[in-house]
Amino acid sequence: MATSSILFFFLLGGLTVAVAAHGTANDDTNTIRLPSDGAKSPKMPTEKRPWKCCDDIEEQPASIFPPFWRCNDELEPSQCAAQCEVCQDQEASPGRLICGDVYWGADPGPFCTPRPWGDCCDMDICSRSLPPICRCADEVESCAAACKDCQQLESSSSSSEPPRYVCHDWFRGEPGPSCTPDEHKHADPVDLTTKDLEKGWISSEPDCSGILARRSSY
């Protein structure tokens, strides 16, 4: 009799744990869904990049090469369903989804938003963060159309030479390839403060540590 009672309590405990685990799994999968097929769990990393472009790209912390990538861009449900196996709800942005797929490869793809200074830059100012926060200090005849803070150089305003301009926008991402062949890949480091990043800032949480000027080598 005592043996039967002990066995009953073990079975009852196991059933309680199973029910609790089942409820937890359901709670988790409720926030991950594929609009066309209902709830699904995240899949293993894929070697085929799900997105064509991504502004908010995140490199996963695993120490592996090629690395794992995830795109945190907020998408319309139809956009996410067309690109990704798994789409994840955003509590902060109801009705918007992010791709839950993880890509395994060396090239996470291009940015969707164009760089403020154009496709290339010879003298960029970047942070050490990944992805870096960058500004291009190239002096140009005219700023790119995407530049919001285009300033004329004071020296050129009093010169007989055509005016030169610099785009002061900041951009979260790599600065792009060099526009012209250069002999020096890196310039001397410069010190910047948070005030230097206030204009044209894109990220809500700037990392101002270890910002330096360098010649692009991308």
Coordinates of C-alpha atoms in Angstrom, one line a residue:
M1 CA 0.0 0.0 0.0
A2 CA 2.8 2.4 0.9
T3 CA 4.6 1.5 -2.3
S4 CA 1.5 2.3 -4.4
S5 CA 1.0 5.6 -2.6
I6 CA 4.6 6.6 -3.3
L7 CA 4.3 5.6 -7.0
F8 CA 1.1 7.6 -7.2
F9 CA 2.7 10.8 -5.9
F10 CA 5.7 10.4 -8.3
L11 CA 3.3 10.0 -11.3
L12 CA 1.2 13.0 -10.1
G13 CA 4.4 15.1 -9.8
G14 CA 5.6 14.1 -13.2
L15 CA 2.2 15.1 -14.7
T16 CA 2.3 18.5 -13.0
V17 CA 5.8 19.2 -14.4
A18 CA 4.7 18.1 -17.9
V19 CA 1.6 20.3 -17.8
A20 CA 3.7 23.3 -16.6
A21 CA 6.3 22.8 -19.3
H22 CA 3.6 22.5 -21.9
G23 CA 2.1 25.8 -20.8
T24 CA 5.5 27.6 -20.8
A25 CA 6.2 26.4 -24.4
N26 CA 2.8 27.7 -25.5
D27 CA 3.5 31.0 -23.9
D28 CA 6.8 31.3 -25.7
T29 CA 5.5 30.3 -29.2
N30 CA 2.7 32.8 -28.9
T31 CA 5.2 35.6 -29.6
I32 CA 6.7 33.8 -32.6
R33 CA 4.5 33.2 -35.6
L34 CA 4.5 32.8 -39.3
P35 CA 1.3 34.6 -40.6
S36 CA 0.6 31.9 -43.2
D37 CA 1.1 28.8 -41.1
G38 CA 0.5 29.8 -37.5
A39 CA 2.9 29.4 -34.6
K40 CA 6.3 27.9 -35.2
S41 CA 9.6 27.7 -33.3
P42 CA 12.8 29.4 -34.5
K43 CA 14.7 27.2 -37.0
M44 CA 18.4 26.4 -37.1
P45 CA 20.7 29.0 -38.8
T46 CA 20.4 29.1 -42.5
E47 CA 23.1 29.7 -45.1
K48 CA 20.7 31.5 -47.4
R49 CA 20.3 35.1 -46.3
P50 CA 16.5 35.7 -45.7
W51 CA 16.6 39.5 -46.2
K52 CA 17.7 41.5 -49.2
C53 CA 18.9 44.4 -47.1
C54 CA 19.0 45.4 -43.4
D55 CA 19.5 48.6 -41.4
D56 CA 19.5 47.1 -37.9
I57 CA 21.8 44.1 -38.4
E58 CA 23.0 42.2 -35.3
E59 CA 25.9 39.9 -35.1
Q60 CA 25.3 37.1 -32.7
P61 CA 27.8 36.6 -29.8
A62 CA 28.9 33.1 -30.8
S63 CA 32.6 33.1 -31.6
I64 CA 32.5 31.4 -35.0
F65 CA 33.4 32.3 -38.6
P66 CA 31.4 32.9 -40.6
P67 CA 29.3 34.6 -37.9
F68 CA 25.6 34.3 -37.2
W69 CA 23.5 37.4 -38.1
R70 CA 20.0 38.5 -37.3
C71 CA 18.1 41.5 -38.8
N72 CA 16.0 43.5 -36.3
D73 CA 14.3 45.7 -38.8
E74 CA 10.6 46.2 -38.1
L75 CA 8.5 45.0 -41.1
E76 CA 4.9 44.9 -42.2
P77 CA 3.5 41.3 -41.7
S78 CA 3.4 40.8 -45.5
Q79 CA 7.0 41.8 -45.9
C80 CA 8.2 39.5 -43.1
A81 CA 6.2 36.5 -44.4
A82 CA 7.7 36.9 -47.8
Q83 CA 11.3 36.8 -46.6
C84 CA 11.4 34.8 -43.4
E85 CA 10.5 31.3 -42.1
V86 CA 9.7 32.7 -38.6
C87 CA 8.3 36.2 -37.8
Q88 CA 8.3 37.6 -34.3
D89 CA 5.8 40.1 -32.8
Q90 CA 7.0 43.4 -31.4
E91 CA 5.4 44.5 -28.2
A92 CA 6.8 48.0 -28.6
S93 CA 5.4 48.3 -32.1
P94 CA 2.0 46.5 -32.4
G95 CA 1.4 45.2 -36.0
R96 CA 5.1 45.2 -36.8
L97 CA 7.2 42.1 -37.0
I98 CA 10.9 41.3 -37.1
C99 CA 12.5 38.3 -38.8
G100 CA 13.3 35.5 -36.3
D101 CA 15.6 33.7 -38.8
V102 CA 19.3 33.5 -38.1
Y103 CA 21.7 33.7 -41.1
W104 CA 25.1 32.0 -41.1
G105 CA 27.5 33.7 -43.5
A106 CA 30.2 36.2 -44.1
D107 CA 28.0 38.8 -45.9
P108 CA 25.0 40.1 -44.0
G109 CA 23.9 42.1 -47.0
P110 CA 23.6 45.8 -47.8
F111 CA 21.8 48.5 -45.8
C112 CA 18.4 49.5 -46.9
T113 CA 18.9 53.2 -46.0
P114 CA 21.6 54.9 -48.1
R115 CA 24.6 56.3 -46.4
P116 CA 24.3 60.1 -46.0
W117 CA 27.5 60.8 -47.9
G118 CA 27.0 58.3 -50.7
D119 CA 28.5 55.0 -51.6
C120 CA 32.1 55.7 -50.7
C121 CA 34.3 57.7 -48.3
D122 CA 38.0 58.4 -48.0
M123 CA 38.1 59.9 -44.5
D124 CA 35.7 58.4 -42.1
I125 CA 35.2 58.9 -38.3
C126 CA 34.0 55.8 -36.7
S127 CA 33.5 54.2 -33.3
R128 CA 34.9 50.8 -32.3
S129 CA 31.4 49.4 -31.8
L130 CA 29.9 46.7 -34.0
P131 CA 28.3 47.9 -36.2
P132 CA 30.3 51.2 -36.0
I133 CA 28.8 54.7 -35.8
C134 CA 30.4 56.7 -38.6
R135 CA 30.6 60.1 -40.2
C136 CA 32.4 61.0 -43.5
A137 CA 34.8 64.0 -43.3
D138 CA 35.4 64.1 -47.1
E139 CA 35.4 67.6 -48.6
V140 CA 33.2 67.5 -51.7
E141 CA 31.8 69.8 -54.3
S142 CA 28.2 69.0 -53.2
C143 CA 26.7 66.7 -50.6
A144 CA 24.8 63.6 -51.5
A145 CA 21.0 63.8 -51.7
A146 CA 20.6 61.7 -48.5
C147 CA 22.7 64.2 -46.4
K148 CA 20.6 66.2 -44.0
D149 CA 23.3 68.3 -42.4
C150 CA 25.5 69.6 -45.3
Q151 CA 27.8 72.4 -44.2
Q152 CA 30.1 74.6 -46.4
L153 CA 33.7 74.9 -45.3
E154 CA 34.6 78.4 -44.0
S155 CA 37.9 78.4 -45.8
S156 CA 36.1 77.8 -49.1
S157 CA 33.6 80.7 -48.6
S158 CA 36.4 83.3 -48.7
S159 CA 38.4 81.6 -51.5
S160 CA 38.2 82.1 -55.2
E161 CA 38.0 78.3 -55.6
P162 CA 34.6 76.6 -55.9
P163 CA 33.0 76.0 -52.5
R164 CA 33.6 72.7 -50.7
Y165 CA 31.1 71.0 -48.4
V166 CA 31.2 68.3 -45.7
C167 CA 28.3 66.1 -44.6
H168 CA 27.9 66.1 -40.8
D169 CA 25.3 63.3 -40.6
W170 CA 26.1 60.2 -38.5
F171 CA 25.3 56.7 -39.7
R172 CA 25.0 53.4 -37.9
G173 CA 27.0 51.0 -40.2
E174 CA 30.2 50.7 -42.2
P175 CA 31.3 53.8 -44.0
G176 CA 31.7 52.1 -47.3
P177 CA 34.7 51.6 -49.7
S178 CA 37.3 54.3 -50.4
C179 CA 36.4 56.7 -53.2
T180 CA 40.0 57.1 -54.3
P181 CA 43.2 55.0 -53.9
D182 CA 45.1 56.0 -50.8
E183 CA 48.5 55.2 -49.4
H184 CA 47.5 55.5 -45.7
K185 CA 44.8 53.2 -44.4
H186 CA 44.5 54.9 -41.0
A187 CA 44.7 58.5 -39.9
D188 CA 45.6 59.6 -36.4
P189 CA 42.9 59.0 -33.8
V190 CA 40.7 62.0 -32.7
D191 CA 38.8 62.5 -29.5
L192 CA 35.0 63.0 -29.8
T193 CA 32.4 63.6 -27.1
T194 CA 28.6 62.9 -27.0
K195 CA 28.0 66.5 -28.1
D196 CA 29.8 65.7 -31.4
L197 CA 27.2 63.0 -32.1
E198 CA 24.0 64.9 -31.3
K199 CA 23.3 66.2 -34.8
G200 CA 22.1 63.7 -37.3
W201 CA 22.3 60.9 -34.7
I202 CA 20.5 57.7 -35.9
S203 CA 21.0 55.3 -32.9
S204 CA 19.1 55.9 -29.7
E205 CA 22.0 54.6 -27.6
P206 CA 25.2 56.1 -28.9
D207 CA 28.5 54.4 -27.9
C208 CA 31.0 57.3 -27.9
S209 CA 33.9 55.2 -26.5
G210 CA 36.9 54.7 -28.7
I211 CA 35.9 56.8 -31.7
L212 CA 38.7 57.4 -34.2
A213 CA 39.3 58.8 -37.6
R214 CA 40.6 56.4 -40.2
R215 CA 41.1 55.8 -43.9
S216 CA 38.5 53.4 -45.2
S217 CA 39.8 50.0 -46.0
Y218 CA 36.5 48.3 -46.9

